Coordinates of C-alpha atoms in Angstrom, one line a residue:
M991 CA -35.2 49.9 -17.2
R992 CA -31.3 49.1 -16.6
S993 CA -32.0 46.3 -13.7
F994 CA -35.6 45.3 -16.3
L995 CA -33.0 44.7 -19.3
H996 CA -30.0 42.6 -17.3
I997 CA -32.7 40.0 -16.6
V998 CA -34.0 40.7 -20.0
L999 CA -30.2 39.9 -21.4
C1000 CA -29.3 37.9 -18.8
L1001 CA -32.4 35.0 -20.2
L1002 CA -31.6 35.9 -23.9
L1003 CA -28.3 34.7 -23.2
A1004 CA -28.7 31.1 -21.4
C1005 CA -31.6 30.8 -24.3
A1006 CA -28.1 31.7 -26.6
A1007 CA -25.8 29.1 -24.4
T1008 CA -28.5 26.2 -25.5
L1009 CA -28.6 26.8 -30.0
P1010 CA -27.3 23.7 -31.5
A1011 CA -23.5 23.5 -32.6
Q1012 CA -22.7 26.1 -35.8
A1013 CA -20.7 25.1 -38.8
Q1014 CA -16.9 26.3 -37.0
P1015 CA -15.0 28.6 -39.3
V1016 CA -11.2 28.3 -39.4
M1017 CA -9.7 32.0 -38.4
E1018 CA -5.7 32.5 -37.6
R1019 CA -3.2 31.0 -34.8
L1020 CA -2.8 34.3 -33.2
G1021 CA -0.4 36.1 -30.5
R1022 CA -1.3 37.3 -27.6
G1023 CA -0.2 41.0 -29.7
V1024 CA 1.2 42.4 -26.4
V1025 CA 1.3 46.4 -26.0
A1026 CA 2.5 48.6 -24.0
V1027 CA 2.5 52.2 -24.5
P1028 CA 3.3 55.5 -21.9
S1029 CA 0.7 56.5 -19.6
G1030 CA 1.0 59.4 -17.4
D1031 CA 3.7 58.4 -15.2
G1032 CA 4.8 54.5 -15.8
F1033 CA 3.7 52.4 -18.6
Y1034 CA -0.3 51.1 -19.8
I1035 CA 0.2 47.4 -21.2
S1036 CA -2.8 45.0 -22.2
W1037 CA -2.8 41.5 -23.9
R1038 CA -5.1 39.4 -25.6
L1039 CA -7.1 36.6 -24.4
L1040 CA -8.0 34.2 -27.1
A1041 CA -11.0 31.4 -28.5
D1042 CA -8.8 28.7 -27.5
D1043 CA -7.7 30.2 -24.3
G1044 CA -10.4 28.2 -21.2
D1045 CA -12.0 30.7 -19.0
N1046 CA -10.4 29.4 -16.2
V1047 CA -7.4 30.8 -18.1
T1048 CA -5.0 33.5 -15.9
F1049 CA -2.1 35.7 -16.2
N1050 CA 1.1 37.1 -14.5
I1051 CA 3.0 39.7 -15.6
Y1052 CA 7.2 39.9 -15.4
R1053 CA 9.4 43.5 -16.0
S1054 CA 12.9 43.1 -17.5
T1055 CA 14.7 46.4 -17.2
D1056 CA 18.1 47.1 -19.6
G1057 CA 17.3 42.5 -20.1
G1058 CA 18.1 42.0 -16.3
K1059 CA 16.3 39.4 -14.4
E1060 CA 12.3 39.0 -14.9
V1061 CA 10.6 40.8 -12.3
R1062 CA 6.9 39.4 -11.4
L1063 CA 4.6 42.6 -11.0
N1064 CA 1.5 41.3 -9.9
S1065 CA 1.0 39.8 -6.4
T1066 CA -2.1 37.2 -7.9
P1067 CA -2.8 35.6 -11.1
I1068 CA -4.4 38.5 -13.4
A1069 CA -8.3 36.8 -13.9
R1070 CA -10.9 40.1 -14.6
T1071 CA -9.1 42.1 -17.2
T1072 CA -6.3 41.8 -19.9
D1073 CA -4.0 44.4 -18.5
F1074 CA -2.2 46.3 -16.3
T1075 CA -0.4 50.0 -15.3
D1076 CA 3.0 50.2 -13.7
N1077 CA 4.3 52.6 -13.0
G1078 CA 7.6 51.3 -11.9
A1079 CA 9.7 51.0 -14.6
D1080 CA 12.2 53.1 -15.5
Q1081 CA 11.3 55.0 -17.4
A1082 CA 14.8 55.8 -18.8
K1083 CA 15.4 52.2 -19.3
T1084 CA 14.6 50.1 -21.9
N1085 CA 11.8 47.8 -20.5
T1086 CA 10.5 44.9 -21.3
W1087 CA 6.7 43.1 -20.2
T1088 CA 6.1 39.7 -20.7
V1089 CA 3.0 38.0 -20.5
Y1090 CA 2.7 34.0 -19.1
P1091 CA -0.7 32.4 -19.1
V1092 CA -1.3 30.5 -15.7
Y1093 CA -3.3 27.9 -16.3
G1094 CA -4.6 26.4 -12.9
R1095 CA -1.9 26.8 -11.1
K1096 CA 0.1 26.5 -12.9
Q1097 CA 2.3 29.5 -15.8
S1098 CA 3.5 28.4 -19.2
R1099 CA 6.7 28.3 -19.1
T1100 CA 6.7 30.1 -23.3
G1101 CA 5.6 33.7 -22.3
E1102 CA 5.0 36.8 -25.5
S1103 CA 7.0 40.2 -24.5
F1104 CA 6.8 44.0 -25.6
T1105 CA 10.1 46.7 -25.6
V1106 CA 9.9 49.3 -25.1
R1107 CA 13.0 51.2 -26.0
A1108 CA 14.8 54.3 -23.1
D1109 CA 15.0 56.2 -26.5
A1110 CA 11.6 55.6 -27.7
P1111 CA 9.9 59.0 -27.2
R1112 CA 6.5 58.9 -24.8
V1113 CA 4.2 58.5 -27.2
N1114 CA 0.7 56.0 -26.8
Y1115 CA 1.1 54.8 -30.9
L1116 CA 3.2 52.9 -32.5
T1117 CA 5.0 53.8 -35.7
V1118 CA 4.8 52.2 -38.7
P1119 CA 7.1 54.1 -41.0
L1120 CA 6.2 53.9 -44.5
Q1121 CA 8.7 54.2 -47.9
I1122 CA 6.5 56.5 -51.0
P1123 CA 6.4 55.7 -54.1
E1124 CA 7.7 58.0 -56.4
P1125 CA 5.3 60.4 -58.1
G1126 CA 4.6 60.0 -61.7
E1127 CA 3.2 61.8 -64.8
V1128 CA 0.5 61.1 -66.9
G1129 CA -1.5 63.1 -69.2
G1130 CA 1.1 65.8 -69.4
R1131 CA 0.3 66.2 -65.2
T1132 CA 2.1 65.0 -62.2
Y1133 CA 0.3 63.6 -60.1
T1134 CA 1.2 61.6 -56.7
Y1135 CA 0.8 59.2 -53.9
S1136 CA -0.7 60.0 -50.9
A1137 CA -1.7 56.1 -48.2
N1138 CA -4.8 55.4 -48.0
D1139 CA -6.8 52.3 -47.1
C1140 CA -4.9 50.1 -45.0
S1141 CA -5.8 46.4 -42.9
V1142 CA -4.1 43.7 -41.4
G1143 CA -3.7 39.9 -41.7
D1144 CA -0.7 37.5 -40.8
L1145 CA 1.2 37.4 -44.0
D1146 CA 3.5 35.0 -42.8
G1147 CA 2.4 32.7 -40.3
D1148 CA 3.5 34.0 -37.0
G1149 CA 1.1 35.6 -35.6
I1150 CA 1.5 39.5 -36.4
Y1151 CA -0.3 40.8 -38.1
E1152 CA 0.9 42.5 -40.9
I1153 CA -0.5 45.5 -42.7
V1154 CA -0.9 45.9 -46.7
V1155 CA -1.3 50.1 -47.7
K1156 CA -3.3 51.1 -50.5
W1157 CA -1.2 54.1 -51.9
Q1158 CA -3.6 56.3 -53.8
P1159 CA -2.3 58.6 -56.4
S1160 CA -3.8 62.3 -56.3
N1161 CA -5.7 61.9 -59.2
Y1162 CA -7.8 59.3 -58.5
T1163 CA -11.6 59.9 -59.8
L1164 CA -15.0 59.0 -59.9
P1165 CA -16.6 56.0 -62.8
P1166 CA -18.7 59.0 -64.3
R1167 CA -15.6 61.5 -64.3
T1168 CA -12.9 62.0 -67.8
G1169 CA -9.2 61.2 -67.0
L1170 CA -5.8 59.6 -67.1
T1171 CA -5.0 58.8 -63.4
G1172 CA -2.1 56.9 -61.4
N1173 CA -1.4 53.3 -60.6
T1174 CA -3.0 51.8 -57.8
I1175 CA 0.0 50.2 -55.9
Y1176 CA -0.2 47.6 -53.0
D1177 CA 2.6 47.5 -49.9
A1178 CA 3.2 45.3 -47.5
Y1179 CA 4.5 46.4 -44.2
K1180 CA 5.9 44.5 -40.7
M1181 CA 4.6 45.7 -38.0
D1182 CA 8.6 48.0 -37.9
G1183 CA 8.6 49.5 -40.7
T1184 CA 9.6 46.6 -43.1
L1185 CA 8.4 46.7 -46.9
M1186 CA 7.8 43.4 -47.4
W1187 CA 6.9 43.8 -50.4
R1188 CA 4.9 46.1 -53.1
I1189 CA 2.3 45.7 -55.6
D1190 CA 1.6 48.4 -58.7
C1191 CA -2.1 47.7 -60.0
G1192 CA -0.2 48.7 -64.1
I1193 CA -2.3 51.7 -66.5
N1194 CA -5.6 49.1 -66.7
I1195 CA -6.8 49.3 -63.7
R1196 CA -7.9 52.9 -63.1
S1197 CA -7.2 54.3 -60.1
G1198 CA -10.5 55.5 -57.4
D1199 CA -12.8 54.2 -54.5
A1200 CA -14.6 52.5 -56.6
Y1201 CA -12.2 50.3 -58.3
N1202 CA -9.6 49.6 -55.9
Q1203 CA -10.8 46.1 -53.8
F1204 CA -8.3 45.2 -52.2
L1205 CA -9.2 41.9 -50.0
V1206 CA -6.6 40.8 -46.9
Y1207 CA -7.4 37.4 -45.6
D1208 CA -6.5 33.6 -44.8
L1209 CA -8.4 32.3 -47.7
D1210 CA -7.2 28.4 -48.1
G1211 CA -6.8 28.0 -44.4
D1212 CA -3.2 27.5 -43.9
G1213 CA -1.9 30.0 -41.1
K1214 CA -1.3 32.5 -43.6
A1215 CA -3.9 35.4 -45.4
E1216 CA -3.3 36.3 -49.3
I1217 CA -3.6 39.4 -51.0
A1218 CA -6.5 39.4 -53.7
F1219 CA -8.4 41.9 -56.4
K1220 CA -9.3 43.0 -59.6
T1221 CA -6.5 43.4 -62.1
A1222 CA -5.8 43.7 -65.6
D1223 CA -2.9 43.4 -67.9
G1224 CA 0.2 45.0 -67.3
T1225 CA -0.7 44.4 -63.3
V1226 CA 2.7 43.6 -61.7
D1227 CA 2.8 41.4 -59.1
G1228 CA 5.7 41.6 -55.2
T1229 CA 8.3 40.0 -57.2
G1230 CA 8.3 41.8 -60.5
H1231 CA 5.6 39.2 -62.5
V1232 CA 3.7 40.6 -65.0
I1233 CA 0.0 39.7 -65.0
G1234 CA -1.4 39.1 -68.9
E1235 CA 0.1 40.9 -71.5
A1236 CA 3.1 43.9 -70.5
G1237 CA 2.8 46.8 -72.7
K1238 CA -1.4 46.3 -73.3
D1239 CA -3.1 50.2 -73.1
W1240 CA -6.9 49.7 -73.0
R1241 CA -7.5 53.2 -71.7
T1242 CA -10.2 56.2 -73.7
L1243 CA -7.0 58.5 -75.1
D1244 CA -8.9 60.4 -76.6
S1245 CA -9.3 63.8 -74.6
N1246 CA -12.7 64.3 -76.8
S1247 CA -14.7 61.3 -75.8
N1248 CA -16.7 60.5 -72.3
T1249 CA -14.5 57.5 -71.9
F1250 CA -11.7 59.5 -71.9
G1251 CA -8.8 58.0 -69.0
K1252 CA -11.7 54.8 -68.7
I1253 CA -10.9 51.2 -68.8
V1254 CA -13.9 49.9 -71.4
N1255 CA -12.5 47.4 -73.3
G1256 CA -9.8 44.8 -72.7
P1257 CA -9.5 41.7 -69.8
E1258 CA -10.0 41.9 -66.2
Y1259 CA -9.0 39.5 -64.0
L1260 CA -8.9 38.4 -60.4
T1261 CA -5.9 37.4 -59.0
V1262 CA -5.3 36.0 -55.7
F1263 CA -1.4 36.8 -54.0
E1264 CA 0.7 34.7 -50.6
G1265 CA 0.6 37.5 -48.8
A1266 CA 4.3 36.6 -47.5
T1267 CA 6.0 37.7 -50.8
G1268 CA 3.6 39.7 -53.4
R1269 CA 3.4 36.8 -55.4
E1270 CA 0.7 36.2 -58.4
L1271 CA -0.4 32.6 -57.3
A1272 CA -3.6 32.5 -59.3
T1273 CA -5.5 34.6 -61.9
A1274 CA -8.8 33.8 -63.4
E1275 CA -11.1 36.5 -65.8
Y1276 CA -13.1 38.7 -63.6
I1277 CA -16.7 38.1 -63.0
P1278 CA -18.7 39.3 -64.4
T1279 CA -17.3 41.7 -67.2
R1280 CA -18.3 44.8 -67.5
Y1281 CA -20.9 44.0 -70.9
P1282 CA -23.3 45.3 -72.1
L1283 CA -22.2 48.8 -70.7
D1284 CA -25.9 50.2 -70.8
G1285 CA -26.9 46.8 -69.3
W1286 CA -25.8 48.4 -65.3
G1287 CA -28.6 51.3 -64.5
G1288 CA -31.9 51.1 -62.0
V1289 CA -33.7 52.1 -59.9
G1290 CA -30.8 52.9 -57.0
G1291 CA -29.0 56.2 -56.2
N1292 CA -30.6 58.9 -58.8
A1293 CA -32.7 55.8 -61.4
G1294 CA -30.7 56.9 -65.1
N1295 CA -27.9 54.7 -66.5
D1296 CA -24.7 55.8 -69.0
A1297 CA -23.4 53.7 -71.4
T1298 CA -20.0 55.3 -70.3
G1299 CA -18.7 52.6 -67.8
G1300 CA -20.2 55.1 -64.7
R1301 CA -22.2 52.5 -63.7
A1302 CA -20.5 49.9 -65.2
D1303 CA -17.2 50.2 -62.7
R1304 CA -18.3 50.3 -59.5
M1305 CA -17.4 47.6 -57.3
T1306 CA -17.4 46.1 -53.8
A1307 CA -15.5 42.7 -52.1
C1308 CA -15.9 41.1 -49.3
V1309 CA -14.9 37.6 -47.4
A1310 CA -17.4 35.1 -46.4
Y1311 CA -18.0 31.7 -44.5
L1312 CA -20.0 29.8 -46.9
D1313 CA -19.7 26.7 -46.6
G1314 CA -19.7 27.5 -42.9
H1315 CA -15.4 26.5 -42.5
L1316 CA -13.6 28.2 -45.4
P1317 CA -13.8 31.8 -46.8
S1318 CA -14.1 32.7 -50.0
L1319 CA -13.8 35.6 -51.9
V1320 CA -16.9 37.7 -52.8
M1321 CA -16.8 39.8 -55.4
V1322 CA -19.3 42.3 -56.4
R1323 CA -19.8 44.7 -59.5
G1324 CA -22.9 46.9 -59.5
W1325 CA -24.9 49.4 -56.4
Y1326 CA -27.5 51.6 -58.4
G1327 CA -29.5 48.9 -60.5
R1328 CA -27.8 45.1 -62.2
S1329 CA -26.1 44.0 -59.0
V1330 CA -23.7 40.8 -60.4
L1331 CA -22.1 38.3 -56.7
A1332 CA -19.5 36.1 -57.5
A1333 CA -17.7 33.8 -55.4
W1334 CA -14.7 32.2 -55.4
D1335 CA -12.7 29.4 -53.7
F1336 CA -9.0 29.5 -53.3
R1337 CA -8.2 25.3 -52.4
D1338 CA -5.1 24.0 -53.2
G1339 CA -3.2 27.2 -55.7
K1340 CA -6.7 27.2 -57.6
L1341 CA -8.9 30.1 -58.2
T1342 CA -12.5 28.0 -58.9
S1343 CA -15.9 29.9 -59.4
R1344 CA -18.4 28.5 -56.6
W1345 CA -21.8 30.3 -57.6
V1346 CA -22.7 33.7 -59.2
F1347 CA -25.9 35.8 -57.6
D1348 CA -27.2 37.8 -61.1
S1349 CA -30.2 40.4 -60.8
E1350 CA -30.5 40.6 -64.7
N1351 CA -32.2 44.1 -65.0
A1352 CA -33.3 46.9 -63.6
D1353 CA -36.9 45.3 -63.2
N1354 CA -35.6 41.9 -60.8
P1355 CA -36.9 43.3 -57.7
Y1356 CA -33.0 42.4 -56.9
S1357 CA -31.9 45.4 -58.8
G1358 CA -31.3 49.2 -57.5
Q1359 CA -30.7 48.1 -53.6
G1360 CA -26.7 48.3 -53.9
N1361 CA -25.0 49.8 -50.9
H1362 CA -21.4 51.4 -52.2
S1363 CA -20.7 49.2 -48.8
V1364 CA -21.0 45.0 -48.0
S1365 CA -21.7 43.8 -44.7
V1366 CA -20.8 40.3 -43.6
A1367 CA -22.8 37.9 -41.9
D1368 CA -24.8 34.2 -40.7
F1369 CA -28.5 36.4 -41.3
D1370 CA -31.0 33.5 -40.9
Q1371 CA -28.0 31.6 -38.2
D1372 CA -27.9 28.2 -40.4
G1373 CA -24.0 28.0 -39.5
F1374 CA -23.0 29.9 -42.7
D1375 CA -22.7 33.2 -44.4
E1376 CA -25.0 35.2 -46.8
V1377 CA -24.1 38.6 -48.0
C1378 CA -25.7 41.8 -47.8
I1379 CA -24.6 45.0 -50.4
G1380 CA -27.4 47.1 -48.9
A1381 CA -31.5 46.6 -48.9
M1382 CA -31.0 43.1 -50.1
T1383 CA -29.5 39.9 -49.1
V1384 CA -27.5 36.9 -50.7
D1385 CA -27.6 33.7 -49.3
H1386 CA -25.2 31.3 -48.3
D1387 CA -25.9 29.2 -51.7
G1388 CA -25.9 31.9 -54.3
K1389 CA -29.3 32.3 -54.4
G1390 CA -31.5 35.8 -53.2
L1391 CA -32.9 35.5 -49.4
F1392 CA -34.2 38.5 -49.4
T1393 CA -35.3 42.5 -51.7
T1394 CA -35.7 44.7 -49.5
G1395 CA -37.3 47.1 -51.8
L1396 CA -35.5 49.8 -49.5
R1397 CA -32.5 51.1 -52.6
H1398 CA -29.2 52.1 -52.4
G1399 CA -27.3 53.5 -49.8
D1400 CA -24.2 54.5 -48.7
A1401 CA -24.0 53.9 -44.4
L1402 CA -24.6 50.3 -43.3
H1403 CA -24.4 48.7 -39.8
A1404 CA -25.3 45.1 -39.2
G1405 CA -25.1 43.3 -35.9
D1406 CA -27.1 42.1 -33.4
L1407 CA -28.6 45.6 -33.0
N1408 CA -31.3 44.8 -30.9
P1409 CA -31.7 42.3 -28.5
L1410 CA -34.3 41.6 -26.8
R1411 CA -35.0 40.3 -30.5
P1412 CA -33.8 36.8 -31.7
G1413 CA -31.8 36.9 -34.7
L1414 CA -29.6 40.4 -36.2
E1415 CA -30.6 43.4 -37.5
V1416 CA -29.5 46.4 -40.6
F1417 CA -30.0 49.6 -39.8
G1418 CA -29.4 51.9 -43.1
V1419 CA -28.9 54.9 -44.7
H1420 CA -30.9 56.1 -47.9
E1421 CA -31.1 58.3 -50.9
T1422 CA -33.6 60.1 -53.5
E1423 CA -32.4 62.8 -55.5
E1424 CA -33.8 63.2 -59.0
A1425 CA -35.5 60.3 -60.9
S1426 CA -36.2 58.4 -57.4
A1427 CA -37.5 60.8 -55.6
R1428 CA -40.3 59.2 -57.3
F1429 CA -39.8 55.8 -54.5
N1430 CA -40.3 57.5 -51.3
S1431 CA -38.5 55.4 -50.2
P1432 CA -37.1 55.7 -46.3
G1433 CA -34.6 58.1 -45.2
S1434 CA -33.3 55.5 -42.5
A1435 CA -34.8 51.8 -41.9
M1436 CA -33.4 48.9 -39.3
F1437 CA -34.7 45.8 -40.4
D1438 CA -34.8 42.2 -39.7
G1439 CA -31.1 40.0 -40.9
K1440 CA -33.0 37.6 -41.2
T1441 CA -36.2 37.9 -43.8
G1442 CA -35.6 41.3 -44.7
E1443 CA -38.7 42.8 -42.5
I1444 CA -38.8 46.1 -41.8
L1445 CA -39.0 46.7 -38.6
W1446 CA -39.2 50.7 -38.8
S1447 CA -38.5 53.1 -40.8
N1448 CA -38.9 57.3 -40.9
N1449 CA -38.7 60.4 -43.4
P1450 CA -40.6 59.1 -47.0
G1451 CA -38.2 60.5 -49.6
V1452 CA -35.9 62.4 -47.9
D1453 CA -32.3 62.0 -48.7
V1454 CA -29.9 61.6 -46.1
G1455 CA -26.3 60.6 -47.2
R1456 CA -24.7 59.7 -43.9
G1457 CA -26.2 57.5 -40.8
V1458 CA -25.0 55.2 -37.7
A1459 CA -25.9 52.0 -35.4
A1460 CA -24.2 51.7 -31.8
D1461 CA -25.3 52.0 -28.1
I1462 CA -24.5 55.0 -27.1
D1463 CA -27.2 55.3 -24.0
P1464 CA -27.4 53.6 -21.6
D1465 CA -31.2 53.8 -20.9
Y1466 CA -32.3 52.7 -23.6
P1467 CA -32.2 48.8 -24.9
G1468 CA -29.0 48.0 -28.2
A1469 CA -27.9 50.6 -29.9
E1470 CA -29.3 54.1 -30.4
C1471 CA -29.8 55.0 -34.2
W1472 CA -28.5 58.8 -35.4
G1473 CA -28.0 60.1 -38.8
A1474 CA -31.8 61.0 -41.0
P1475 CA -33.8 64.1 -39.4
G1476 CA -35.5 63.3 -36.6
G1477 CA -33.2 63.1 -33.5
T1478 CA -31.7 60.0 -31.5
R1479 CA -33.7 57.6 -32.2
R1480 CA -34.3 53.8 -30.2
G1481 CA -32.6 51.3 -31.9
D1482 CA -36.1 49.0 -31.2
T1483 CA -38.8 50.7 -32.5
G1484 CA -37.6 53.8 -34.7
E1485 CA -39.5 56.4 -32.3
V1486 CA -37.1 59.6 -31.8
I1487 CA -36.1 59.9 -27.7
Y1488 CA -34.3 63.7 -28.3
P1489 CA -34.4 66.2 -31.5
E1490 CA -30.9 66.0 -29.6
T1491 CA -27.6 63.9 -32.0
P1492 CA -24.4 63.4 -31.3
N1493 CA -22.4 65.8 -33.6
S1494 CA -20.7 62.7 -35.6
V1495 CA -22.3 60.7 -37.6
N1496 CA -18.8 58.1 -39.0
F1497 CA -17.1 55.5 -37.3
I1498 CA -17.6 54.4 -33.9
I1499 CA -15.2 53.1 -32.0
W1500 CA -14.4 51.2 -28.5
W1501 CA -12.2 52.7 -26.5
D1502 CA -12.9 53.7 -22.6
A1503 CA -13.8 50.3 -19.9
D1504 CA -17.7 50.7 -20.7
P1505 CA -19.5 48.6 -23.0
L1506 CA -21.0 51.4 -24.5
R1507 CA -19.4 52.1 -27.6
E1508 CA -17.4 56.3 -28.8
L1509 CA -17.8 58.2 -31.8
L1510 CA -14.3 58.8 -34.4
D1511 CA -14.3 61.4 -36.5
K1512 CA -11.6 63.0 -38.7
T1513 CA -9.6 62.4 -35.6
V1514 CA -11.2 62.4 -32.4
I1515 CA -12.5 60.0 -30.4
S1516 CA -15.7 61.1 -28.3
K1517 CA -18.0 60.3 -26.5
W1518 CA -22.2 60.8 -25.8
N1519 CA -23.4 62.9 -23.3
W1520 CA -26.8 60.6 -23.0
K1521 CA -28.1 63.3 -19.7
D1522 CA -26.1 66.6 -20.6
K1523 CA -27.6 65.4 -25.1
T1524 CA -23.9 66.6 -25.7
T1525 CA -20.3 65.6 -27.3
E1526 CA -17.5 65.3 -24.8
V1527 CA -13.8 64.7 -27.2
L1528 CA -11.8 62.2 -25.1
F1529 CA -8.9 61.9 -27.1
Q1530 CA -7.6 63.5 -30.4
A1531 CA -4.7 62.5 -32.4
E1532 CA -2.2 65.5 -33.5
G1533 CA 0.0 65.2 -36.4
V1534 CA -2.5 63.1 -38.5
T1535 CA -5.0 63.0 -41.0
S1536 CA -7.9 61.3 -41.5
N1537 CA -8.2 59.8 -45.5
N1538 CA -11.5 59.2 -48.5
G1539 CA -12.1 63.7 -48.3
T1540 CA -15.1 64.6 -46.7
K1541 CA -15.6 61.2 -45.2
S1542 CA -13.0 61.5 -42.8
T1543 CA -11.9 57.6 -42.3
P1544 CA -9.3 56.6 -40.3
A1545 CA -6.8 54.3 -42.8
L1546 CA -8.1 51.8 -39.8
S1547 CA -10.4 50.7 -37.0
G1548 CA -10.2 48.0 -34.7
D1549 CA -9.6 45.7 -32.4
L1550 CA -5.6 45.2 -33.5
F1551 CA -3.4 44.1 -31.0
G1552 CA -4.2 44.5 -26.6
D1553 CA -7.4 43.5 -25.3
W1554 CA -10.6 43.3 -27.0
R1555 CA -11.3 47.5 -27.1
E1556 CA -10.4 49.5 -30.8
E1557 CA -7.1 51.0 -32.2
V1558 CA -7.3 53.1 -35.1
M1559 CA -4.5 54.2 -37.1
F1560 CA -4.0 57.5 -39.1
R1561 CA -1.1 58.4 -41.6
T1562 CA 0.5 61.3 -41.3
P1563 CA 0.3 64.2 -43.5
D1564 CA 3.1 63.5 -45.2
S1565 CA 2.1 59.9 -45.4
R1566 CA 6.3 58.9 -44.2
E1567 CA 5.1 56.8 -41.3
L1568 CA 1.2 54.4 -39.6
R1569 CA 0.4 55.6 -36.6
I1570 CA -1.5 53.8 -33.8
Y1571 CA -3.0 54.7 -31.4
T1572 CA -4.2 52.7 -28.4
T1573 CA -6.3 53.4 -25.7
T1574 CA -5.1 53.7 -23.0
I1575 CA -7.5 53.7 -19.7
P1576 CA -7.4 50.8 -17.8
A1577 CA -10.2 47.9 -18.0
T1578 CA -12.9 46.3 -15.8
S1579 CA -14.2 43.4 -17.5
R1580 CA -12.5 41.2 -20.7
M1581 CA -13.7 40.0 -23.1
T1582 CA -12.0 37.3 -26.2
T1583 CA -10.8 39.4 -28.1
L1584 CA -12.9 40.5 -31.3
M1585 CA -10.8 39.6 -33.9
H1586 CA -11.7 35.9 -33.6
D1587 CA -15.2 36.4 -33.8
P1588 CA -16.0 35.4 -37.3
Q1589 CA -18.0 38.7 -38.4
Y1590 CA -15.9 41.1 -36.5
R1591 CA -13.2 39.8 -38.4
L1592 CA -14.4 40.0 -42.4
A1593 CA -15.6 43.1 -41.5
I1594 CA -12.5 44.8 -40.7
C1595 CA -11.7 42.8 -43.6
W1596 CA -13.9 44.7 -45.6
Q1597 CA -13.5 48.1 -43.8
N1598 CA -11.7 49.3 -46.5
V1599 CA -14.2 48.9 -49.6
A1600 CA -15.7 51.1 -51.8
Y1601 CA -16.9 53.9 -48.1
N1602 CA -15.2 52.9 -45.3
Q1603 CA -17.7 51.5 -42.9
P1604 CA -16.8 50.5 -39.5
P1605 CA -17.2 46.7 -37.2
H1606 CA -19.8 45.6 -35.7
P1607 CA -19.0 42.1 -34.1
G1608 CA -21.8 38.8 -34.3
F1609 CA -23.4 39.7 -31.1
F1610 CA -24.7 42.3 -28.8
I1611 CA -21.6 45.0 -26.5
G1612 CA -23.1 46.9 -24.7
E1613 CA -25.2 48.3 -21.8
G1614 CA -26.3 44.9 -19.3
M1615 CA -24.9 42.1 -21.4
Q1616 CA -22.7 40.1 -18.8
S1617 CA -20.5 37.9 -20.6
A1618 CA -20.2 37.8 -24.7
P1619 CA -20.1 34.5 -26.3
R1620 CA -17.8 32.5 -28.1
R1621 CA -18.8 31.1 -31.6
P1622 CA -16.9 27.7 -31.8
I1623 CA -13.8 28.4 -34.0
V1624 CA -11.0 26.5 -35.2
I1625 CA -7.7 27.7 -34.9
A1626 CA -5.8 27.6 -37.7
G1627 CA -2.9 24.5 -37.8
S1628 CA -5.4 23.4 -34.7
K1629 CA -5.5 19.2 -34.8
P1630 CA -9.1 18.4 -34.6
E1631 CA -10.1 17.3 -31.5
K1632 CA -11.0 12.8 -31.2
K1633 CA -14.9 12.7 -30.7
K1634 CA -15.4 10.6 -28.0
K1635 CA -16.8 7.2 -28.0

């Protein structure tokens, strides 16, 4: 079976190499992301392979002890991986490791370094100290803050990621519930814990999973990331400037009202902030408005409706390369019925509307198909991104690409889940509750990312809340899928492989040396043993906690630094620091950083949206893969290549 899959995948990759060149998205210029952490009796060091490195680049690594002369550690340039284990370092002294790229026989004069001080604790994580906002009081009740979802971006253009932290008040809530909440606050930190700025959303933005969708990305291609989200009167930017009217209070303060604590009146804005300072750069009226409040019902969820701001205040958001070159914001309102996607460009310091897709009413087949999450990819392989909000996808030009009619769901996975067929696939699970039972929607299904053709489905009429698609068993092609009743399924056919399933139906992560994906749930990384049908713990983080209640999601997971494998970020229970964990398992292969794959990078951007979902790249990583294809990109700040005559 494995040898057959190996041959087929080689042929598919060879065919892919002959495809015509696509549009080239502008992406961030990253440094090497060198990181060193204790491992056993030594230190484990890893670094990035970048998209513009070239296939033949190799590396030398040097160590300097207590500021002394650099000593080369490798006998021949490192070509197979982008990592190294140093068992000769004196742990009682300060050590600095510097990685130099080698082109042919010539070593670059400049390298990038990472230092571990003599007094540093022997832990396999990086610590980012946080500054907790002061507790507050609203409606006669006090609330405190916890660090919640995070995102990364190169806010100052130095090639190193900074972290944007969402501070969530303890009285956050969901749209159907009444009650006042504290303000949502955003901070930006350098990796050493330096606070760059703080933005306070103010009293006219309610706090909770459905409201506060923040996007961190380089929106204009200048090499520095911006942050964008929905704002209102009284939002205070990172320089102290107030957006809109400072004294306005649009909350319903009548405790007897069915909209008590909600904001169902007043203006709504979309604001782009400068990444380095938190300064407001551009603000526009948010599209669409919440009105009419009773205009958001439909076949999704329980197939109901309301006029109290419950369905009107369901938001998601993402960034997509709609023109194939520069990214655009896409703000989404409405999941269960009417859905509106509003695309925006941020160019030359201004926000302009690109297009608006509106399913308009409950009878439209594009209504009721939205998830608590989104996914962005070039689904039709035309060089431009599309936006999938669950069971429907909007094309890059703002027109509906397709709707499957599978209705609302929670979990959503999009990628090359079946490498034996062309294009991308989408796997999701679907809700069936109350009045929606009459639709007999499948518990889980796989559909073609380009056409919406349903490839397989199962468990009609069964309510399924969680599901995962990942390659965890090398004996079957592509991803395996689980979450719906029946067991672990083949991703290509939906056939049940065996009744047992992993005990984790949450996040996934690349952590060990093989291309199979590992499981991430709460603060535990585990691996599916496909032979014994059991889940085995690889790593458990101590002294930290996960976020978002029973969803147990990390603050962030992704390829944040080091080689292509992924890191995971958690907060401590007191929210005084973030801890970023990286693998110390020596690699057996190398791959360009996943952050230079457009689909994966955009997935890190939308990961924090509503119900957090794990990222997938735009190509297959798993059993039988040969080499990862590189979609051509333009590095921000690069000079365009001159065409040969």
